[in-house]
Amino acid sequence: MRLATLLAAILLLSIGPAARAADPAVLKELAPTGKLRVGVAYGPVPTPVFVVKQADGTVRGVTYDLGVALARSLGVPVEVVAKPNTGDLTEACANGSIDIGFMPADEERRKRVDFSPPYFTIESTYLVTAASGIRTMTEVDRPDVTVVGITGTATVRAAGRSLKAAKIVTVPSVDEAMAMMKAGTVQAFALTHDSLPPLQKTLSGSRILEGAYLTVGVAIGVQKNKPAALAYVSNFVERAKRDGLLRRAFDAAGLQDLPIAPPAR
């Protein structure tokens, strides 16, 4: 934890002073209120998608660091808007109550939000309870199995498409889903693989299933019909890959073992 905190401090220092104001057309679309409203989803542990809330109410994580860096590149202040799930981010991005949001860019979301190239690729699988006896993906799809997922997420949508016999229920947050797993009211939790190892440690005998039923890129979303905003965040993501900003953000969050997405073609 101390190493992650130190890396985060170094990252924020490396972002440097605020840049000159961006092109007026970009600012009009990307920061229409004069500040960049950055939408992030929070969870119990930091991931390439989730930030964590700290005791003082602030957040830390990859998406927070990237949002701060993007605001500085624009030369505007940042306002962080934290939501319990990426479904809420989709809605906020689509209706314009936030300027950008970090979320998996599945086909359903692409109908409502435009996306930069991905900065990470997620794979979705299941955490299953010891009592369930489930050991493979196939065994999840039984009439006696109830799967919990997070409301409005790409992961739970994909689970719904792939499961025919199992029952699916949704809740707003990871904490609520884990409470159901611990209570034994559900047998499986549909979530991204990178998020599951820390959660597995809190549930004795649970296992993470091998394989993935969804593979999708995580990207920066902007409201539809904002071409200047989309071009700017797309260039920002690619630049963050090249200059090491993205790698430093992952490392500062304790995600040294996770690969960032390759440059877009």
mmCIF file of C-alpha atoms in Angstrom:
data_model
loop_
_atom_site.group_PDB
_atom_site.id
_atom_site.type_symbol
_atom_site.label_atom_id
_atom_site.label_comp_id
_atom_site.label_asym_id
_atom_site.label_seq_id
_atom_site.Cartn_x
_atom_site.Cartn_y
_atom_site.Cartn_z
ATOM 1 C CA MET A 1 0.000 0.000 0.000
ATOM 2 C CA ARG A 2 2.860 2.382 0.843
ATOM 3 C CA LEU A 3 4.476 1.674 -2.529
ATOM 4 C CA ALA A 4 1.203 2.353 -4.359
ATOM 5 C CA THR A 5 0.776 5.624 -2.443
ATOM 6 C CA LEU A 6 4.320 6.707 -3.300
ATOM 7 C CA LEU A 7 3.829 5.829 -6.969
ATOM 8 C CA ALA A 8 0.568 7.793 -7.039
ATOM 9 C CA ALA A 9 2.333 10.860 -5.638
ATOM 10 C CA ILE A 10 5.102 10.555 -8.223
ATOM 11 C CA LEU A 11 2.501 10.193 -10.983
ATOM 12 C CA LEU A 12 0.663 13.370 -9.998
ATOM 13 C CA LEU A 13 3.946 15.277 -9.895
ATOM 14 C CA SER A 14 4.895 13.922 -13.316
ATOM 15 C CA ILE A 15 1.699 15.252 -14.878
ATOM 16 C CA GLY A 16 3.209 18.697 -14.573
ATOM 17 C CA PRO A 17 1.577 22.127 -14.510
ATOM 18 C CA ALA A 18 -1.641 22.916 -16.284
ATOM 19 C CA ALA A 19 -1.331 23.171 -20.035
ATOM 20 C CA ARG A 20 -2.386 26.103 -22.143
ATOM 21 C CA ALA A 21 -6.096 26.166 -22.866
ATOM 22 C CA ALA A 22 -7.086 23.780 -25.635
ATOM 23 C CA ASP A 23 -8.732 24.747 -28.903
ATOM 24 C CA PRO A 24 -12.054 26.548 -28.250
ATOM 25 C CA ALA A 25 -13.973 23.958 -30.297
ATOM 26 C CA VAL A 26 -12.587 21.189 -28.080
ATOM 27 C CA LEU A 27 -13.377 23.063 -24.870
ATOM 28 C CA LYS A 28 -16.915 23.806 -26.036
ATOM 29 C CA GLU A 29 -17.610 20.100 -26.482
ATOM 30 C CA LEU A 30 -15.429 18.527 -23.810
ATOM 31 C CA ALA A 31 -15.648 21.059 -20.970
ATOM 32 C CA PRO A 32 -18.751 23.171 -21.673
ATOM 33 C CA THR A 33 -19.079 24.271 -18.021
ATOM 34 C CA GLY A 34 -15.479 25.480 -17.852
ATOM 35 C CA LYS A 35 -14.315 22.396 -15.976
ATOM 36 C CA LEU A 36 -13.909 18.740 -16.911
ATOM 37 C CA ARG A 37 -16.535 16.606 -15.172
ATOM 38 C CA VAL A 38 -14.882 13.202 -14.902
ATOM 39 C CA GLY A 39 -17.119 10.206 -14.229
ATOM 40 C CA VAL A 40 -15.534 7.289 -12.362
ATOM 41 C CA ALA A 41 -16.995 4.104 -10.898
ATOM 42 C CA TYR A 42 -15.946 3.053 -7.397
ATOM 43 C CA GLY A 43 -15.485 -0.355 -5.843
ATOM 44 C CA PRO A 44 -13.803 -2.033 -2.865
ATOM 45 C CA VAL A 45 -10.447 -2.411 -4.655
ATOM 46 C CA PRO A 46 -8.717 -0.406 -7.409
ATOM 47 C CA THR A 47 -8.877 -1.845 -10.932
ATOM 48 C CA PRO A 48 -8.459 -0.397 -14.439
ATOM 49 C CA VAL A 49 -12.158 0.540 -14.189
ATOM 50 C CA PHE A 50 -12.835 1.107 -10.469
ATOM 51 C CA VAL A 51 -11.392 3.683 -8.101
ATOM 52 C CA VAL A 52 -11.562 3.294 -4.325
ATOM 53 C CA LYS A 53 -12.972 5.838 -1.910
ATOM 54 C CA GLN A 54 -10.636 7.022 0.830
ATOM 55 C CA ALA A 55 -11.469 7.990 4.401
ATOM 56 C CA ASP A 56 -11.520 11.701 3.544
ATOM 57 C CA GLY A 57 -14.040 11.152 0.745
ATOM 58 C CA THR A 58 -11.571 11.510 -2.112
ATOM 59 C CA VAL A 59 -10.892 8.716 -4.578
ATOM 60 C CA ARG A 60 -7.737 7.132 -5.953
ATOM 61 C CA GLY A 61 -7.066 4.870 -8.896
ATOM 62 C CA VAL A 62 -6.295 4.662 -12.584
ATOM 63 C CA THR A 63 -9.327 6.530 -13.868
ATOM 64 C CA TYR A 64 -8.911 9.343 -11.361
ATOM 65 C CA ASP A 65 -5.284 9.849 -12.388
ATOM 66 C CA LEU A 66 -6.160 9.798 -16.084
ATOM 67 C CA GLY A 67 -9.018 12.237 -15.547
ATOM 68 C CA VAL A 68 -6.739 14.683 -13.723
ATOM 69 C CA ALA A 69 -4.150 14.413 -16.489
ATOM 70 C CA LEU A 70 -6.774 15.003 -19.175
ATOM 71 C CA ALA A 71 -8.101 18.102 -17.397
ATOM 72 C CA ARG A 72 -4.568 19.485 -17.093
ATOM 73 C CA SER A 73 -3.951 18.910 -20.778
ATOM 74 C CA LEU A 74 -7.061 20.981 -21.479
ATOM 75 C CA GLY A 75 -6.030 23.688 -19.024
ATOM 76 C CA VAL A 76 -9.262 23.444 -17.008
ATOM 77 C CA PRO A 77 -10.167 22.397 -13.440
ATOM 78 C CA VAL A 78 -11.398 18.861 -12.788
ATOM 79 C CA GLU A 79 -14.580 17.772 -11.019
ATOM 80 C CA VAL A 80 -14.748 14.083 -10.125
ATOM 81 C CA VAL A 81 -18.201 12.472 -10.163
ATOM 82 C CA ALA A 82 -18.111 9.043 -8.500
ATOM 83 C CA LYS A 83 -20.811 6.477 -9.271
ATOM 84 C CA PRO A 84 -21.338 2.959 -7.835
ATOM 85 C CA ASN A 85 -21.269 1.268 -11.235
ATOM 86 C CA THR A 86 -20.491 1.806 -14.911
ATOM 87 C CA GLY A 87 -24.161 1.595 -15.817
ATOM 88 C CA ASP A 88 -24.706 4.879 -13.981
ATOM 89 C CA LEU A 89 -21.704 6.337 -15.810
ATOM 90 C CA THR A 90 -23.234 5.393 -19.142
ATOM 91 C CA GLU A 91 -26.445 7.226 -18.289
ATOM 92 C CA ALA A 92 -24.576 10.296 -17.027
ATOM 93 C CA CYS A 93 -22.357 10.419 -20.101
ATOM 94 C CA ALA A 94 -25.290 9.990 -22.466
ATOM 95 C CA ASN A 95 -27.342 12.763 -20.843
ATOM 96 C CA GLY A 96 -24.417 15.167 -20.557
ATOM 97 C CA SER A 97 -24.240 15.408 -16.759
ATOM 98 C CA ILE A 98 -20.597 14.314 -17.002
ATOM 99 C CA ASP A 99 -18.151 15.125 -19.783
ATOM 100 C CA ILE A 100 -16.221 11.846 -19.831
ATOM 101 C CA GLY A 101 -16.604 8.429 -18.252
ATOM 102 C CA PHE A 102 -14.344 5.395 -18.014
ATOM 103 C CA MET A 103 -16.170 2.162 -18.866
ATOM 104 C CA PRO A 104 -16.144 -1.026 -20.946
ATOM 105 C CA ALA A 105 -17.122 -0.174 -24.516
ATOM 106 C CA ASP A 106 -19.542 -2.968 -25.398
ATOM 107 C CA GLU A 107 -21.973 -2.765 -28.309
ATOM 108 C CA GLU A 108 -24.939 -1.767 -26.139
ATOM 109 C CA ARG A 109 -23.042 1.226 -24.746
ATOM 110 C CA ARG A 110 -21.823 2.233 -28.193
ATOM 111 C CA LYS A 111 -25.440 2.905 -29.126
ATOM 112 C CA ARG A 112 -25.508 5.720 -26.546
ATOM 113 C CA VAL A 113 -21.914 6.880 -26.059
ATOM 114 C CA ASP A 114 -18.867 7.376 -28.304
ATOM 115 C CA PHE A 115 -15.535 5.885 -27.235
ATOM 116 C CA SER A 116 -11.816 6.447 -27.519
ATOM 117 C CA PRO A 117 -9.550 3.524 -28.380
ATOM 118 C CA PRO A 118 -9.283 1.109 -25.424
ATOM 119 C CA TYR A 119 -6.621 1.528 -22.758
ATOM 120 C CA PHE A 120 -7.231 -1.927 -21.231
ATOM 121 C CA THR A 121 -9.001 -5.150 -22.198
ATOM 122 C CA ILE A 122 -11.230 -6.861 -19.652
ATOM 123 C CA GLU A 123 -12.323 -10.483 -19.506
ATOM 124 C CA SER A 124 -15.458 -11.393 -17.594
ATOM 125 C CA THR A 125 -15.881 -14.602 -15.622
ATOM 126 C CA TYR A 126 -17.498 -15.828 -12.403
ATOM 127 C CA LEU A 127 -16.557 -16.020 -8.753
ATOM 128 C CA VAL A 128 -18.414 -19.035 -7.326
ATOM 129 C CA THR A 129 -19.067 -20.113 -3.745
ATOM 130 C CA ALA A 130 -17.593 -23.279 -2.279
ATOM 131 C CA ALA A 131 -21.092 -24.561 -1.507
ATOM 132 C CA SER A 132 -22.116 -24.334 -5.165
ATOM 133 C CA GLY A 133 -19.665 -27.036 -6.221
ATOM 134 C CA ILE A 134 -19.267 -25.221 -9.550
ATOM 135 C CA ARG A 135 -15.908 -25.707 -11.258
ATOM 136 C CA THR A 136 -16.512 -24.776 -14.909
ATOM 137 C CA MET A 137 -18.363 -22.151 -16.932
ATOM 138 C CA THR A 138 -20.785 -24.789 -18.190
ATOM 139 C CA GLU A 139 -21.799 -25.715 -14.649
ATOM 140 C CA VAL A 140 -22.939 -22.152 -13.948
ATOM 141 C CA ASP A 141 -25.839 -22.520 -16.360
ATOM 142 C CA ARG A 142 -28.123 -24.664 -14.198
ATOM 143 C CA PRO A 143 -31.674 -24.007 -12.981
ATOM 144 C CA ASP A 144 -30.548 -24.201 -9.346
ATOM 145 C CA VAL A 145 -27.914 -21.465 -9.784
ATOM 146 C CA THR A 146 -28.509 -17.756 -9.198
ATOM 147 C CA VAL A 147 -25.926 -15.355 -10.600
ATOM 148 C CA VAL A 148 -25.530 -11.823 -9.271
ATOM 149 C CA GLY A 149 -24.165 -8.994 -11.415
ATOM 150 C CA ILE A 150 -23.825 -5.228 -11.243
ATOM 151 C CA THR A 151 -26.740 -3.286 -12.703
ATOM 152 C CA GLY A 152 -26.245 -1.874 -16.186
ATOM 153 C CA THR A 153 -22.785 -3.318 -16.799
ATOM 154 C CA ALA A 154 -21.402 -4.952 -19.918
ATOM 155 C CA THR A 155 -20.506 -7.982 -17.797
ATOM 156 C CA VAL A 156 -24.035 -8.703 -16.609
ATOM 157 C CA ARG A 157 -25.475 -8.035 -20.073
ATOM 158 C CA ALA A 158 -23.111 -10.625 -21.548
ATOM 159 C CA ALA A 159 -23.967 -13.094 -18.785
ATOM 160 C CA GLY A 160 -27.631 -12.654 -19.648
ATOM 161 C CA ARG A 161 -26.937 -13.473 -23.276
ATOM 162 C CA SER A 162 -24.906 -16.582 -22.491
ATOM 163 C CA LEU A 163 -26.920 -18.123 -19.649
ATOM 164 C CA LYS A 164 -30.133 -19.956 -20.537
ATOM 165 C CA ALA A 165 -31.053 -21.893 -17.388
ATOM 166 C CA ALA A 166 -29.491 -19.953 -14.495
ATOM 167 C CA LYS A 167 -31.311 -17.049 -12.859
ATOM 168 C CA ILE A 168 -29.683 -13.588 -12.923
ATOM 169 C CA VAL A 169 -30.230 -10.842 -10.357
ATOM 170 C CA THR A 170 -28.613 -7.411 -10.348
ATOM 171 C CA VAL A 171 -27.533 -5.022 -7.593
ATOM 172 C CA PRO A 172 -26.014 -1.528 -7.767
ATOM 173 C CA SER A 173 -22.613 -2.255 -6.213
ATOM 174 C CA VAL A 174 -19.853 -4.809 -5.707
ATOM 175 C CA ASP A 175 -20.302 -4.633 -1.936
ATOM 176 C CA GLU A 176 -23.960 -5.639 -2.227
ATOM 177 C CA ALA A 177 -23.112 -8.499 -4.574
ATOM 178 C CA MET A 178 -20.453 -9.825 -2.201
ATOM 179 C CA ALA A 179 -22.884 -9.608 0.712
ATOM 180 C CA MET A 180 -25.237 -11.905 -1.212
ATOM 181 C CA MET A 181 -22.386 -14.305 -1.982
ATOM 182 C CA LYS A 182 -21.422 -14.463 1.701
ATOM 183 C CA ALA A 183 -25.044 -14.953 2.739
ATOM 184 C CA GLY A 184 -25.400 -17.846 0.290
ATOM 185 C CA THR A 185 -28.403 -16.347 -1.496
ATOM 186 C CA VAL A 186 -26.506 -16.490 -4.810
ATOM 187 C CA GLN A 187 -23.968 -18.998 -6.057
ATOM 188 C CA ALA A 188 -21.984 -16.959 -8.603
ATOM 189 C CA PHE A 189 -20.871 -13.371 -9.115
ATOM 190 C CA ALA A 190 -20.361 -12.145 -12.702
ATOM 191 C CA LEU A 191 -17.510 -9.640 -12.823
ATOM 192 C CA THR A 192 -14.295 -8.814 -14.649
ATOM 193 C CA HIS A 193 -11.422 -11.165 -13.933
ATOM 194 C CA ASP A 194 -9.059 -8.389 -12.827
ATOM 195 C CA SER A 195 -11.510 -7.383 -10.065
ATOM 196 C CA LEU A 196 -12.015 -10.838 -8.585
ATOM 197 C CA PRO A 197 -8.752 -11.954 -6.878
ATOM 198 C CA PRO A 198 -9.053 -9.504 -3.932
ATOM 199 C CA LEU A 199 -12.736 -10.414 -3.534
ATOM 200 C CA GLN A 200 -11.969 -14.127 -3.568
ATOM 201 C CA LYS A 201 -9.759 -13.655 -0.515
ATOM 202 C CA THR A 202 -12.772 -12.419 1.460
ATOM 203 C CA LEU A 203 -14.911 -15.494 0.707
ATOM 204 C CA SER A 204 -13.512 -18.748 2.067
ATOM 205 C CA GLY A 205 -13.396 -21.639 -0.396
ATOM 206 C CA SER A 206 -14.600 -19.575 -3.348
ATOM 207 C CA ARG A 207 -13.001 -19.959 -6.746
ATOM 208 C CA ILE A 208 -12.561 -17.911 -9.902
ATOM 209 C CA LEU A 209 -13.580 -19.878 -12.974
ATOM 210 C CA GLU A 210 -11.145 -20.268 -15.836
ATOM 211 C CA GLY A 211 -12.042 -18.790 -19.199
ATOM 212 C CA ALA A 212 -14.072 -15.742 -20.166
ATOM 213 C CA TYR A 213 -17.549 -15.220 -21.595
ATOM 214 C CA LEU A 214 -16.856 -11.580 -22.512
ATOM 215 C CA THR A 215 -13.741 -9.817 -23.767
ATOM 216 C CA VAL A 216 -14.076 -6.076 -24.375
ATOM 217 C CA GLY A 217 -11.965 -2.919 -24.280
ATOM 218 C CA VAL A 218 -12.189 -0.280 -21.549
ATOM 219 C CA ALA A 219 -12.140 3.268 -22.898
ATOM 220 C CA ILE A 220 -13.064 6.898 -22.324
ATOM 221 C CA GLY A 221 -16.665 7.615 -23.247
ATOM 222 C CA VAL A 222 -18.041 10.971 -24.395
ATOM 223 C CA GLN A 223 -21.526 12.127 -25.317
ATOM 224 C CA LYS A 224 -22.652 11.335 -28.860
ATOM 225 C CA ASN A 225 -22.223 13.872 -31.665
ATOM 226 C CA LYS A 226 -19.175 15.600 -30.199
ATOM 227 C CA PRO A 227 -16.471 14.928 -32.806
ATOM 228 C CA ALA A 228 -13.921 17.377 -31.396
ATOM 229 C CA ALA A 229 -14.267 15.872 -27.917
ATOM 230 C CA LEU A 230 -13.971 12.342 -29.267
ATOM 231 C CA ALA A 231 -10.869 13.169 -31.292
ATOM 232 C CA TYR A 232 -9.233 14.827 -28.286
ATOM 233 C CA VAL A 233 -9.801 11.961 -25.837
ATOM 234 C CA SER A 234 -8.750 9.454 -28.507
ATOM 235 C CA ASN A 235 -5.462 11.282 -29.021
ATOM 236 C CA PHE A 236 -5.032 11.579 -25.248
ATOM 237 C CA VAL A 237 -5.345 7.810 -24.739
ATOM 238 C CA GLU A 238 -2.839 7.027 -27.469
ATOM 239 C CA ARG A 239 -0.418 9.633 -26.146
ATOM 240 C CA ALA A 240 -0.791 8.197 -22.621
ATOM 241 C CA LYS A 241 0.249 4.804 -23.973
ATOM 242 C CA ARG A 242 3.298 6.227 -25.731
ATOM 243 C CA ASP A 243 4.639 8.534 -23.028
ATOM 244 C CA GLY A 244 4.191 6.130 -20.121
ATOM 245 C CA LEU A 245 1.389 8.005 -18.330
ATOM 246 C CA LEU A 246 -0.966 5.047 -18.590
ATOM 247 C CA ARG A 247 1.630 2.564 -17.344
ATOM 248 C CA ARG A 248 2.451 4.839 -14.397
ATOM 249 C CA ALA A 249 -1.240 5.145 -13.517
ATOM 250 C CA PHE A 250 -1.604 1.361 -13.431
ATOM 251 C CA ASP A 251 1.542 0.968 -11.332
ATOM 252 C CA ALA A 252 0.456 3.678 -8.883
ATOM 253 C CA ALA A 253 -2.799 1.775 -8.319
ATOM 254 C CA GLY A 254 -0.903 -1.429 -7.537
ATOM 255 C CA LEU A 255 -1.698 -2.966 -10.929
ATOM 256 C CA GLN A 256 1.873 -3.607 -12.044
ATOM 257 C CA ASP A 257 1.006 -7.077 -13.347
ATOM 258 C CA LEU A 258 -1.789 -5.927 -15.678
ATOM 259 C CA PRO A 259 -0.942 -5.054 -19.300
ATOM 260 C CA ILE A 260 -2.187 -1.865 -20.910
ATOM 261 C CA ALA A 261 -3.821 -2.034 -24.332
ATOM 262 C CA PRO A 262 -1.538 -1.829 -27.376
ATOM 263 C CA PRO A 263 -1.532 1.267 -29.606
ATOM 264 C CA ALA A 264 -4.574 1.586 -31.855
ATOM 265 C CA ARG A 265 -4.021 0.779 -35.496
#
